[in-house]
mmCIF file of C-alpha atoms in Angstrom:
data_model
loop_
_atom_site.group_PDB
_atom_site.id
_atom_site.type_symbol
_atom_site.label_atom_id
_atom_site.label_comp_id
_atom_site.label_asym_id
_atom_site.label_seq_id
_atom_site.Cartn_x
_atom_site.Cartn_y
_atom_site.Cartn_z
ATOM 1 C CA UNK O 153 -37.073 45.351 50.991
ATOM 2 C CA UNK O 154 -34.380 44.845 53.385
ATOM 3 C CA UNK O 155 -32.384 41.345 52.810
ATOM 4 C CA UNK O 156 -31.858 39.611 56.205
ATOM 5 C CA UNK O 157 -29.602 36.927 56.696
ATOM 6 C CA UNK O 158 -29.938 33.589 58.124
ATOM 7 C CA UNK O 159 -28.618 35.238 61.659
ATOM 8 C CA UNK O 160 -30.833 37.783 61.369
ATOM 9 C CA UNK O 161 -34.118 36.750 60.172
ATOM 10 C CA UNK O 162 -35.558 38.677 62.876
ATOM 11 C CA UNK O 163 -36.109 41.715 61.143
ATOM 12 C CA UNK O 164 -40.302 41.286 60.532
ATOM 13 C CA UNK O 165 -41.838 39.270 64.318
ATOM 14 C CA UNK O 166 -43.287 39.931 67.031
ATOM 15 C CA UNK O 167 -43.573 37.784 70.442
ATOM 16 C CA UNK O 168 -46.335 36.261 71.732
ATOM 17 C CA UNK O 169 -46.095 36.763 75.529
ATOM 18 C CA UNK O 170 -43.645 37.462 77.977
ATOM 19 C CA UNK O 171 -43.208 33.887 78.539
ATOM 20 C CA UNK O 172 -42.414 32.357 75.251
ATOM 21 C CA UNK O 173 -38.836 32.224 73.331
ATOM 22 C CA UNK O 174 -38.802 34.524 70.345
ATOM 23 C CA UNK O 175 -39.925 32.238 67.352
ATOM 24 C CA UNK O 176 -42.761 30.759 69.138
ATOM 25 C CA UNK O 177 -45.330 33.011 67.696
ATOM 26 C CA UNK O 178 -47.903 31.562 65.498
ATOM 27 C CA UNK O 179 -47.862 32.505 62.410
ATOM 28 C CA UNK O 180 -51.450 33.762 62.785
ATOM 29 C CA UNK O 181 -50.350 36.161 65.436
ATOM 30 C CA UNK O 182 -47.647 36.983 63.723
ATOM 31 C CA UNK O 183 -49.147 38.405 60.141
ATOM 32 C CA UNK O 184 -52.009 40.035 62.096
ATOM 33 C CA UNK O 185 -49.436 42.508 63.807
ATOM 34 C CA UNK O 186 -47.179 42.812 61.162
ATOM 35 C CA UNK O 187 -50.527 43.805 58.962
ATOM 36 C CA UNK O 188 -51.295 46.749 61.761
ATOM 37 C CA UNK O 189 -47.704 47.962 61.309
ATOM 38 C CA UNK O 190 -47.887 47.967 57.554
ATOM 39 C CA UNK O 191 -50.722 50.269 57.913
ATOM 40 C CA UNK O 192 -49.312 52.679 60.126
ATOM 41 C CA UNK O 193 -47.024 53.729 57.188
ATOM 42 C CA UNK O 194 -43.931 55.253 58.337
ATOM 43 C CA UNK O 195 -44.839 55.699 61.621
ATOM 44 C CA UNK O 196 -44.524 52.040 62.162
ATOM 45 C CA UNK O 197 -40.551 52.840 62.331
ATOM 46 C CA UNK O 198 -41.510 54.071 65.621
ATOM 47 C CA UNK O 199 -43.654 51.242 67.115
ATOM 48 C CA UNK O 200 -42.420 49.410 69.894
ATOM 49 C CA UNK O 201 -44.530 46.361 68.164
ATOM 50 C CA UNK O 202 -41.251 46.534 65.089
ATOM 51 C CA UNK O 203 -38.875 45.928 67.704
ATOM 52 C CA UNK O 204 -41.247 42.983 68.876
ATOM 53 C CA UNK O 205 -41.437 41.837 65.492
ATOM 54 C CA UNK O 206 -37.507 42.178 64.860
ATOM 55 C CA UNK O 207 -36.683 40.107 67.881
ATOM 56 C CA UNK O 208 -39.082 37.272 67.142
ATOM 57 C CA UNK O 209 -37.575 36.904 63.757
ATOM 58 C CA UNK O 210 -34.283 36.955 64.579
ATOM 59 C CA UNK O 211 -35.211 34.461 67.382
ATOM 60 C CA UNK O 212 -36.700 32.010 64.679
ATOM 61 C CA UNK O 213 -33.773 32.524 62.579
ATOM 62 C CA UNK O 214 -31.149 31.917 65.237
ATOM 63 C CA UNK O 215 -33.319 28.684 66.459
ATOM 64 C CA UNK O 216 -33.333 27.192 62.808
ATOM 65 C CA UNK O 217 -29.328 27.871 62.997
ATOM 66 C CA UNK O 218 -28.583 25.910 65.713
ATOM 67 C CA UNK O 219 -30.943 23.250 64.469
ATOM 68 C CA UNK O 220 -29.303 22.870 60.897
ATOM 69 C CA UNK O 221 -25.668 23.165 62.573
ATOM 70 C CA UNK O 222 -26.914 19.955 64.944
ATOM 71 C CA UNK O 223 -28.358 18.264 61.155
ATOM 72 C CA UNK O 224 -24.757 18.892 59.521
ATOM 73 C CA UNK O 225 -23.094 17.276 62.143
ATOM 74 C CA UNK O 226 -25.389 14.300 61.707
ATOM 75 C CA UNK O 227 -25.090 14.618 58.358
ATOM 76 C CA UNK O 228 -28.163 15.179 57.297
ATOM 77 C CA UNK O 229 -29.273 18.580 56.671
ATOM 78 C CA UNK O 230 -32.690 19.783 55.934
ATOM 79 C CA UNK O 231 -31.565 22.489 53.776
ATOM 80 C CA UNK O 232 -28.369 23.886 52.241
ATOM 81 C CA UNK O 233 -28.218 27.396 52.267
ATOM 82 C CA UNK O 234 -25.151 29.773 51.138
ATOM 83 C CA UNK O 235 -22.801 31.154 54.224
ATOM 84 C CA UNK O 236 -24.662 34.480 53.479
ATOM 85 C CA UNK O 237 -28.165 33.296 52.880
ATOM 86 C CA UNK O 238 -30.590 36.004 52.822
ATOM 87 C CA UNK O 239 -34.423 36.071 52.643
ATOM 88 C CA UNK O 240 -36.023 39.490 52.331
ATOM 89 C CA UNK O 241 -39.457 40.685 54.717
ATOM 90 C CA UNK O 242 -41.470 40.275 50.990
ATOM 91 C CA UNK O 243 -40.571 36.514 50.902
ATOM 92 C CA UNK O 244 -41.113 35.912 54.421
ATOM 93 C CA UNK O 245 -44.335 37.362 54.504
ATOM 94 C CA UNK O 246 -45.352 35.794 51.138
ATOM 95 C CA UNK O 247 -44.272 32.103 52.576
ATOM 96 C CA UNK O 248 -46.367 32.900 55.982
ATOM 97 C CA UNK O 249 -49.667 34.227 53.995
ATOM 98 C CA UNK O 250 -49.034 30.420 51.851
ATOM 99 C CA UNK O 251 -50.447 28.698 55.030
ATOM 100 C CA UNK O 252 -53.809 27.987 55.282
ATOM 101 C CA UNK O 253 -55.836 30.336 57.395
ATOM 102 C CA UNK O 254 -57.132 27.353 59.569
ATOM 103 C CA UNK O 255 -53.129 26.178 60.261
ATOM 104 C CA UNK O 256 -51.627 29.557 60.822
ATOM 105 C CA UNK O 257 -52.788 29.075 64.815
ATOM 106 C CA UNK O 258 -51.096 26.141 65.229
ATOM 107 C CA UNK O 259 -47.415 26.937 63.120
ATOM 108 C CA UNK O 260 -45.035 28.534 65.106
ATOM 109 C CA UNK O 261 -42.880 31.158 63.487
ATOM 110 C CA UNK O 262 -39.768 28.688 64.040
ATOM 111 C CA UNK O 263 -41.625 26.009 62.157
ATOM 112 C CA UNK O 264 -42.670 28.620 59.164
ATOM 113 C CA UNK O 265 -38.455 29.668 58.917
ATOM 114 C CA UNK O 266 -37.558 26.160 59.002
ATOM 115 C CA UNK O 267 -40.197 25.243 55.938
ATOM 116 C CA UNK O 268 -38.881 28.428 54.110
ATOM 117 C CA UNK O 269 -35.334 27.665 54.583
ATOM 118 C CA UNK O 270 -36.139 23.828 53.282
ATOM 119 C CA UNK O 271 -37.760 24.900 50.353
ATOM 120 C CA UNK O 272 -35.590 28.075 49.113
ATOM 121 C CA UNK O 273 -32.346 26.274 49.572
ATOM 122 C CA UNK O 274 -32.809 22.652 49.299
ATOM 123 C CA UNK O 275 -30.170 20.543 48.943
ATOM 124 C CA UNK O 276 -28.920 18.714 45.649
ATOM 125 C CA UNK O 277 -27.505 15.315 46.052
#
């Protein structure tokens, strides 16, 4: 699968409502939409939902990048990714599916992205 950088993590996500900020979609909705796109096969490339997913994931990645910058400035980063950190779509989906089904409704993609980066790029002391 294609690797996506910290600033471009949006390659896979959907938005919930027109008023929600990118990255605010919950994990359950995201996975449902991703599964629906996957079922379309190659036709998914022409689906407007793909662009929505991309914007959602990008928004979650950008939100995490901004939060990480604030944490670094305070001297307490929650993760320590390399400059060109990349997470591919399979890694993201596997991470999202690891949340218990009952919890997926209450976890936003922003939170899930932060959890994934904390897990994938822990700071070494």
